[in-house]
Short mmCIF file of C-alpha atoms in Angstrom, two decimals:
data_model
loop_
_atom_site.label_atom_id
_atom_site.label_comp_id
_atom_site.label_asym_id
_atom_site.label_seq_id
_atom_site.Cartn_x
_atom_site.Cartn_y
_atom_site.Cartn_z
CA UNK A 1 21.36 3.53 21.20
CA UNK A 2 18.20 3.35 18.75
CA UNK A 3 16.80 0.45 18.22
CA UNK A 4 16.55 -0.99 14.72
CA UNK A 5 13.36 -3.23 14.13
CA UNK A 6 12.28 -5.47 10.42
CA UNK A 7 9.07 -4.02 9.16
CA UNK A 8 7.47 -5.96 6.46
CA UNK A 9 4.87 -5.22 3.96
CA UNK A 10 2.36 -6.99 2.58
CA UNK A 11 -0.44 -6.29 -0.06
CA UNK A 12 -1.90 -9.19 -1.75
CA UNK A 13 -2.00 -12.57 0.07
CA UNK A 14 -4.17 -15.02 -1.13
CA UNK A 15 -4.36 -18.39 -3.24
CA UNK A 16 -3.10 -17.32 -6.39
CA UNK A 17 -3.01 -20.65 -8.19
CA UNK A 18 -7.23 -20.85 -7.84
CA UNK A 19 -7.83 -16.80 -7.75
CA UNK A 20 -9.63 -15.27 -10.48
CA UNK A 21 -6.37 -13.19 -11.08
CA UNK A 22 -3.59 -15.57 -10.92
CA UNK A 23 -1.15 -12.77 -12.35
CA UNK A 24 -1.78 -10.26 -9.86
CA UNK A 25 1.54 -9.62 -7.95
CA UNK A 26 0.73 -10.61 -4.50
CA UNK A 27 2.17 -13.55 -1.72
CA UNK A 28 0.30 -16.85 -2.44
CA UNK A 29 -0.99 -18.74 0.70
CA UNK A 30 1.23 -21.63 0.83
CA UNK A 31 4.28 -18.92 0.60
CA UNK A 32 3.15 -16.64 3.30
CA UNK A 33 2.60 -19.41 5.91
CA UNK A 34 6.23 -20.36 4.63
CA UNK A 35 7.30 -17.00 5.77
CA UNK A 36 5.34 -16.77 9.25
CA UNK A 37 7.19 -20.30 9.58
CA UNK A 38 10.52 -18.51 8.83
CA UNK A 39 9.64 -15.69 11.19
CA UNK A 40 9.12 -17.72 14.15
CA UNK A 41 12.20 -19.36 14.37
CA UNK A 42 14.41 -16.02 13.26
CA UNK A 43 12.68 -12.72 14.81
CA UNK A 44 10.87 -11.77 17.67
CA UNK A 45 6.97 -10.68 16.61
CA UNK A 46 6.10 -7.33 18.68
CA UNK A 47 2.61 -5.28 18.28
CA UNK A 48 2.57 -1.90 16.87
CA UNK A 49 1.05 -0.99 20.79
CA UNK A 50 4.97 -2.51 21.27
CA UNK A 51 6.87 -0.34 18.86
CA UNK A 52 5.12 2.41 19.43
CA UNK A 53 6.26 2.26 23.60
CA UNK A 54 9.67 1.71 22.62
CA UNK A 55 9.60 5.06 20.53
CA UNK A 56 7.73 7.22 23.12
CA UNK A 57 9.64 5.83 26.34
CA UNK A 58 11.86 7.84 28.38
CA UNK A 59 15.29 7.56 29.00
CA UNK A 60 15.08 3.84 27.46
CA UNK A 61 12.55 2.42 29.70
CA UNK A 62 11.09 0.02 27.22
CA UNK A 63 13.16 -1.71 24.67
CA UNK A 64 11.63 -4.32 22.11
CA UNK A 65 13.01 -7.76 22.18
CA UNK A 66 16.68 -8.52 20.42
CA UNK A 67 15.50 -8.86 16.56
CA UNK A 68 11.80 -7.56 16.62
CA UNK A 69 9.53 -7.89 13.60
CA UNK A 70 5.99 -6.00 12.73
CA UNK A 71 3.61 -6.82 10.17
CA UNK A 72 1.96 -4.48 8.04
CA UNK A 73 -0.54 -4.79 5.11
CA UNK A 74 -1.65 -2.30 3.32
CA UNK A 75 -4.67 -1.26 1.64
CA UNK A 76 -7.75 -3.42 2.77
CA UNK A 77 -7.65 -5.85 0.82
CA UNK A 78 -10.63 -9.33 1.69
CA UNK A 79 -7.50 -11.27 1.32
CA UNK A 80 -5.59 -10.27 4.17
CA UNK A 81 -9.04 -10.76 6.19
CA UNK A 82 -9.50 -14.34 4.40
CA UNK A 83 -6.00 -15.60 4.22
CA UNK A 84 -3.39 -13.55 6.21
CA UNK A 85 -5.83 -13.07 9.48
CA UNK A 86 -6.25 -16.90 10.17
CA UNK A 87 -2.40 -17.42 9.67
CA UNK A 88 -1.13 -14.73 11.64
CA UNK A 89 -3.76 -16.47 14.69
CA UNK A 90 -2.39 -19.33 14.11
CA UNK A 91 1.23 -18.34 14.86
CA UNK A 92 0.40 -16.39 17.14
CA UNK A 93 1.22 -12.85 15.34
CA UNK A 94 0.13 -9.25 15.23
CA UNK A 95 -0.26 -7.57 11.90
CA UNK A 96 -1.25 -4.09 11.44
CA UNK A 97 -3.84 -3.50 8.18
CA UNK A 98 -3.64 0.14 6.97
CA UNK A 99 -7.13 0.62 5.27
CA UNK A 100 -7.86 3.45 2.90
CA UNK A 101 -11.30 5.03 4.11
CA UNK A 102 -12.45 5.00 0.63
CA UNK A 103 -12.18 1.73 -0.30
CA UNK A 104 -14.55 0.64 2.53
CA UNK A 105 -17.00 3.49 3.22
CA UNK A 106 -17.26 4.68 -0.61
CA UNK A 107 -17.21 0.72 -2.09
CA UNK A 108 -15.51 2.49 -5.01
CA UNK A 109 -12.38 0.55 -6.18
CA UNK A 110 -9.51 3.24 -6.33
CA UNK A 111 -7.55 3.18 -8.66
CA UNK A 112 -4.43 2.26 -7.62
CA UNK A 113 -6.17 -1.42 -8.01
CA UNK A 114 -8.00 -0.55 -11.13
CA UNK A 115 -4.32 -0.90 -12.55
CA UNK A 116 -2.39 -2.80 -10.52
CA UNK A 117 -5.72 -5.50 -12.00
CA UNK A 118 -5.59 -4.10 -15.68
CA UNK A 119 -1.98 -4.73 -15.46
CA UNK A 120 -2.67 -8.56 -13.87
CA UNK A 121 -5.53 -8.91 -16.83
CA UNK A 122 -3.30 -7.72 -20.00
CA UNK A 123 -1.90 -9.81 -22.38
CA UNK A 124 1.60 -7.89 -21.83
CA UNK A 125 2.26 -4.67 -20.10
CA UNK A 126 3.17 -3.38 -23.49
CA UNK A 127 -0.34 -3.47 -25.05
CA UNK A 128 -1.54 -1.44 -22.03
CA UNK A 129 1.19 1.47 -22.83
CA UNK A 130 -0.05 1.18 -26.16
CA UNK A 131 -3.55 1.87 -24.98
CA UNK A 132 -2.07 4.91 -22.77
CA UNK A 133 -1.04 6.50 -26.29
CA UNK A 134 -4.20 6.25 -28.23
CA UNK A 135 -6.02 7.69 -24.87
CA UNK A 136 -3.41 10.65 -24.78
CA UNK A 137 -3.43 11.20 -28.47
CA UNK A 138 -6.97 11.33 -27.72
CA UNK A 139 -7.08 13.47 -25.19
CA UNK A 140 -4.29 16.18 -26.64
CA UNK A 141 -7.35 16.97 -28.97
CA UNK A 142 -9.20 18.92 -25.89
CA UNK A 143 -8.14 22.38 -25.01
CA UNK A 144 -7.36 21.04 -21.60
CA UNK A 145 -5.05 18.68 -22.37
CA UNK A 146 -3.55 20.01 -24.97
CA UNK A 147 0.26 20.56 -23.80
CA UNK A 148 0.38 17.14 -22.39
CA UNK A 149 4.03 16.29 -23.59
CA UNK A 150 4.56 14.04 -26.75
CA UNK A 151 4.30 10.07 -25.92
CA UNK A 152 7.63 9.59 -26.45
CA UNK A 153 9.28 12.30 -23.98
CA UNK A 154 6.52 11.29 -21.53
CA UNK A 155 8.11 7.17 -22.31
CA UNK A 156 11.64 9.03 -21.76
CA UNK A 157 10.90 10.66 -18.30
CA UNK A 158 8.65 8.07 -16.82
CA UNK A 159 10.09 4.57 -17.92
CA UNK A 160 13.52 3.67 -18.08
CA UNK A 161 15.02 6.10 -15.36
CA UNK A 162 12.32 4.56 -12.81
CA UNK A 163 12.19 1.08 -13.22
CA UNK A 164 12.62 -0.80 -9.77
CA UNK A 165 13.30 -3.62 -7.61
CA UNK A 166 9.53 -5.21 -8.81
CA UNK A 167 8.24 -3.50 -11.83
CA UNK A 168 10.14 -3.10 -15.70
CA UNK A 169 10.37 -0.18 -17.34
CA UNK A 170 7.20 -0.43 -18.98
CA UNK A 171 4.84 -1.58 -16.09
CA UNK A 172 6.29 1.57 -14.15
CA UNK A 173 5.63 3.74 -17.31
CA UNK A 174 1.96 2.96 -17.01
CA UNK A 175 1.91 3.24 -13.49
CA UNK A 176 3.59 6.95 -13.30
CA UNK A 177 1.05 7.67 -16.17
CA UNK A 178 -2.28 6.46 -14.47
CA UNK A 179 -1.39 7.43 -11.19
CA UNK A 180 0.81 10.97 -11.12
CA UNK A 181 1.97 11.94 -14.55
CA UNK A 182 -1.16 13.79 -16.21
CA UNK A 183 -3.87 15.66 -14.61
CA UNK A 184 -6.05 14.11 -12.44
CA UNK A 185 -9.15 14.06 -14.35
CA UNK A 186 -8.07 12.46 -17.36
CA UNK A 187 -6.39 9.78 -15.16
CA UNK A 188 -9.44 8.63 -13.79
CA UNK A 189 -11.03 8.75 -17.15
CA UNK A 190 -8.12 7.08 -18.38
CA UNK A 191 -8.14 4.53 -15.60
CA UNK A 192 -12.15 3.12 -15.61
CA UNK A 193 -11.62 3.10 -19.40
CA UNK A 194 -9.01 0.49 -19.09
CA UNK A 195 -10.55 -1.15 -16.21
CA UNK A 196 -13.45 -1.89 -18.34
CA UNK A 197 -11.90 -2.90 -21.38
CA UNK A 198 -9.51 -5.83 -19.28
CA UNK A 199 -11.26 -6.58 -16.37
CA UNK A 200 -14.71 -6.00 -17.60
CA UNK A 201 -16.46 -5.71 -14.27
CA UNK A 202 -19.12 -3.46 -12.62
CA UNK A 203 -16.75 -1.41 -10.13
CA UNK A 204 -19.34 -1.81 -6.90
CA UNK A 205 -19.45 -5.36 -6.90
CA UNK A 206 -15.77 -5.80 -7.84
CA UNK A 207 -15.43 -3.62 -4.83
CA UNK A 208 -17.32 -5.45 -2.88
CA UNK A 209 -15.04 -8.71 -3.50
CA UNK A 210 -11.98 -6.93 -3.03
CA UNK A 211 -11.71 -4.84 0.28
CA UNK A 212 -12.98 -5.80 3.46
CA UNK A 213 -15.88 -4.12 5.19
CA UNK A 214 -16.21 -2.60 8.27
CA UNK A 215 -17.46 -6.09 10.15
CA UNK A 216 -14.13 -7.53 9.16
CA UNK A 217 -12.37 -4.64 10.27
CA UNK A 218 -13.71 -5.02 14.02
CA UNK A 219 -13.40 -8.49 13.71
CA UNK A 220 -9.91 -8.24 13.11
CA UNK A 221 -9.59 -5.56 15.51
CA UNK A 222 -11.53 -7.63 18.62
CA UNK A 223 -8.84 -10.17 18.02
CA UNK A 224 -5.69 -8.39 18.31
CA UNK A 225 -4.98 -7.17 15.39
CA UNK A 226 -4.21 -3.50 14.84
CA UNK A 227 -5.58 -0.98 12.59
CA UNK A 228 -3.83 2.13 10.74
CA UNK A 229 -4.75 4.73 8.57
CA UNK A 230 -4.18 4.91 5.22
CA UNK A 231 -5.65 8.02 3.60
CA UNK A 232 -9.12 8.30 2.32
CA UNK A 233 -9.06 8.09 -1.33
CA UNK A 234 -5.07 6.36 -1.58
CA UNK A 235 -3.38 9.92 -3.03
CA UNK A 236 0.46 10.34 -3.04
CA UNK A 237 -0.17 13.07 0.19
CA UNK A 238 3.14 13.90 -0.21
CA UNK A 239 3.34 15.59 -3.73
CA UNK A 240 -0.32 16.87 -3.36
CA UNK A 241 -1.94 20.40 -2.77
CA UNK A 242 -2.06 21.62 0.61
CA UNK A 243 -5.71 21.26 0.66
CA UNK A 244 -5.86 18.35 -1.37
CA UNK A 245 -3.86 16.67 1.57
CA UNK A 246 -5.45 18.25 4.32
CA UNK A 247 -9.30 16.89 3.32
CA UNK A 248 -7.69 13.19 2.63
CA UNK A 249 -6.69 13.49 6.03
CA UNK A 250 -9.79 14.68 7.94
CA UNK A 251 -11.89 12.31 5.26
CA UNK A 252 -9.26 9.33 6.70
CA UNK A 253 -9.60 10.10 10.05
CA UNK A 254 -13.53 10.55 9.90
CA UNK A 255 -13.61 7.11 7.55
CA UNK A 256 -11.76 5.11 10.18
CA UNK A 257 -13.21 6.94 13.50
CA UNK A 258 -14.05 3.42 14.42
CA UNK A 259 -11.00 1.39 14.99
CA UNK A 260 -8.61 3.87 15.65
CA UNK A 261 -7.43 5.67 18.79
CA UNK A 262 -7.60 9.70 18.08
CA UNK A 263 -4.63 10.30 20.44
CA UNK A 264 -2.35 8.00 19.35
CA UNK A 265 -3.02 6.34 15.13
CA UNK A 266 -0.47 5.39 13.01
CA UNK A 267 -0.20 6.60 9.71
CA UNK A 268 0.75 4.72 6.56
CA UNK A 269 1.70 6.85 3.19
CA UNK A 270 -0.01 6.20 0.18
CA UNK A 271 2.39 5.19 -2.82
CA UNK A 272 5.27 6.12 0.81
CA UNK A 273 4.58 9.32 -0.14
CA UNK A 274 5.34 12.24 2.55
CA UNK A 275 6.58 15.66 3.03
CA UNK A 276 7.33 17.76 5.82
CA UNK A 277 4.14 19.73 5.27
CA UNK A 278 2.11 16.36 5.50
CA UNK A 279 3.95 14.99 8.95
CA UNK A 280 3.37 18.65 10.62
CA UNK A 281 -0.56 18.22 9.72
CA UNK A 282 -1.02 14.80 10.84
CA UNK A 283 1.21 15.35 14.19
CA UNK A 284 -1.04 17.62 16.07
CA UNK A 285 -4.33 15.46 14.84
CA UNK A 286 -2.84 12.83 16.99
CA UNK A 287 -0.77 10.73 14.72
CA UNK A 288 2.81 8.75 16.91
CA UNK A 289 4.46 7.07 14.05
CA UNK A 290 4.16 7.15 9.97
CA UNK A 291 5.43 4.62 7.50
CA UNK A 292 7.07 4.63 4.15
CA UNK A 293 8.17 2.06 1.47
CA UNK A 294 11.86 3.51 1.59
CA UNK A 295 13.74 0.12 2.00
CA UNK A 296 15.63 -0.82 4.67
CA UNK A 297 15.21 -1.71 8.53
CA UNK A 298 13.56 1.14 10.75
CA UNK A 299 15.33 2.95 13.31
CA UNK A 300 13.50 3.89 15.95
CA UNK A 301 15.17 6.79 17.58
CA UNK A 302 12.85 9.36 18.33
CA UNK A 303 13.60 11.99 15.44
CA UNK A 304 12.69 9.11 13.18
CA UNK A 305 9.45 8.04 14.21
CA UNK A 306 7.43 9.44 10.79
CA UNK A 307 9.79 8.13 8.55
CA UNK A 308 10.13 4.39 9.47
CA UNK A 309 11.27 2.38 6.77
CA UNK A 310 10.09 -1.00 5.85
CA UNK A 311 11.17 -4.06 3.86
CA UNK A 312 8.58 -6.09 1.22
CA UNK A 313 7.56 -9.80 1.72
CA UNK A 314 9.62 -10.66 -1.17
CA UNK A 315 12.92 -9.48 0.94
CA UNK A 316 12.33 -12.57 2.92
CA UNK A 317 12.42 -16.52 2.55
CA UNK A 318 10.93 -18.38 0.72
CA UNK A 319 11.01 -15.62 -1.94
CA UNK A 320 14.99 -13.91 -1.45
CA UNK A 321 17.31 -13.40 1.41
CA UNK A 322 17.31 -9.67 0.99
CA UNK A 323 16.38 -8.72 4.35
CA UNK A 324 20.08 -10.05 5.19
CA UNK A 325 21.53 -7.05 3.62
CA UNK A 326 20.10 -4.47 6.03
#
């Protein structure tokens, strides 16, 4: 019988309380230590070298220990270098840091994190949305972008009907608009235009302050900790273009050539964003296992081993008990 195993995600960890961005939605220190606490005395920590043995052994040769637990944080962030790394050593825990290959060998900031820190920087989410409407209204007045749908049937399909467990309907509004909803182009425009109105920072340096660089990286990986891939520029792979996808990938893999094994890297979906298309490119270039954000504990029968599903920190003490439901 498969094995289930509790994989949780991280992002932000760092001291909020004293951060330049108290309001950006990440684990403060004294909370994540909390929850390594927590973990000790209620799972069984295992390595991704650990889960990824268990998937790939035969007839059952190699089974993970009775309630395993793996780490994950995504997306490079200083903070999990500065304030998860020293935590998880002290413990005594594995985590595995997905790293998009832009945000360390371009020292761009993508721009997922141009709004997830416009959003943090705002006075209210709704002022932002408001902003979105002047820069569409704007934009509808160039031949491009001129059937770009009304602001109100764009509010109708991309608010209400996909608010979530973390985000109202308004916060997911801008997000859907920023990151998928219009064409690319004018989202980045869209994006830095924000960016610099509410965080008002040069992009390199904020860059430069917010992902780790490739010293880190080795440093983390020359003491134990493992290293994933994460895409290149942070796309949704799984709704792109075929060759939009397929030059992330070889830009990832090149990016991260480094600190990953060829023959056997794990691959973490941008926004969990996969196809079948993007899982039959990535499996022949040497990719074993792929994670998503669906919710719920991963099984780790064979036939599941690029769709493993993973739980967020704030499933688990001291934030909620929903990791008890799965």
């Amino acid at each position: 019988m498969p094995q289930r195993l509790s994989i949780a995600m991280y992002h932000y960890t760092r001291d909020l309380a004293h951060s330049s961005y108290p309001r950006i939605k990440g684990l403060d220190r004294a909370l994540f230590e909390q929850q390594l606490q927590f973990f000790s005395t209620h799972f069984s920590a295992v390595t991704m070298q650990d889960v990824i043995k268990a998937v790939y052994a035969k007839d059952g040769s190699f089974t993970l220990p009775e309630n395993p637990l793996l780490l994950t944080f995504d997306d490079g962030f200083i903070d999990n270098f500065t304030v998860a790394f020293p935590l998880l050593k002290k413990y005594g825990m594995q985590g595995s840091f997905f790293i998009p290959g832009k945000a360390v060998s371009g020292r761009a900031v993508l721009d997922v994190h141009k709004i997830h820190f416009v959003l943090a920087c705002a006075a209210s989410a709704e002022l932002v949305q408001d902003d979105i409407f002047a820069l569409l209204d704007e934009a509808r007045t160039q031949a491009a972008y001129r059937d770009i749908p009304r602001n109100e049937l764009l509010y109708e399909r991309y608010a209400a009907v996909n608010a979530n467990r973390f985000d109202d309907a308004r916060i997911v509004f801008c997000k859907n608009i920023l990151q998928s909803a219009v064409p690319e182009a004018l989202r980045n425009e869209m994006t830095s235009r924000l960016f610099a109105k509410y965080v008002g920072r040069d992009e390199e340096s904020f860059a430069r302050e917010l992902y780790m660089d490739y010293d880190q990286i080795r440093c983390l990986q020359q003491n134990g900790m493992f290293i994933g891939v994460h895409g290149y520029a942070h796309y949704a792979l799984g709704a792109s273009s075929t060759g939009q996808m397929q030059a992330d990938i070889d830009k990832a893999l090149l990016a991260m050539a480094d600190f990953i094994d060829r023959d056997a890297w794990v691959m973490n979906y941008p926004y969990g964003s996969y196809s079948t298309e993007l899982i039959g490119y990535i499996q022949p270039k040497g990719c074993v296992l792929g994670l998503t954000t669906d919710v719920g504990k991963a099984d780790l029968g064979f036939g599941n081993r690029f769709t493993l599903q993973r739980l967020d920190c704030n499933d688990f003490p001291p934030k909620s008990d929903n990791w008890q439901q799965f």
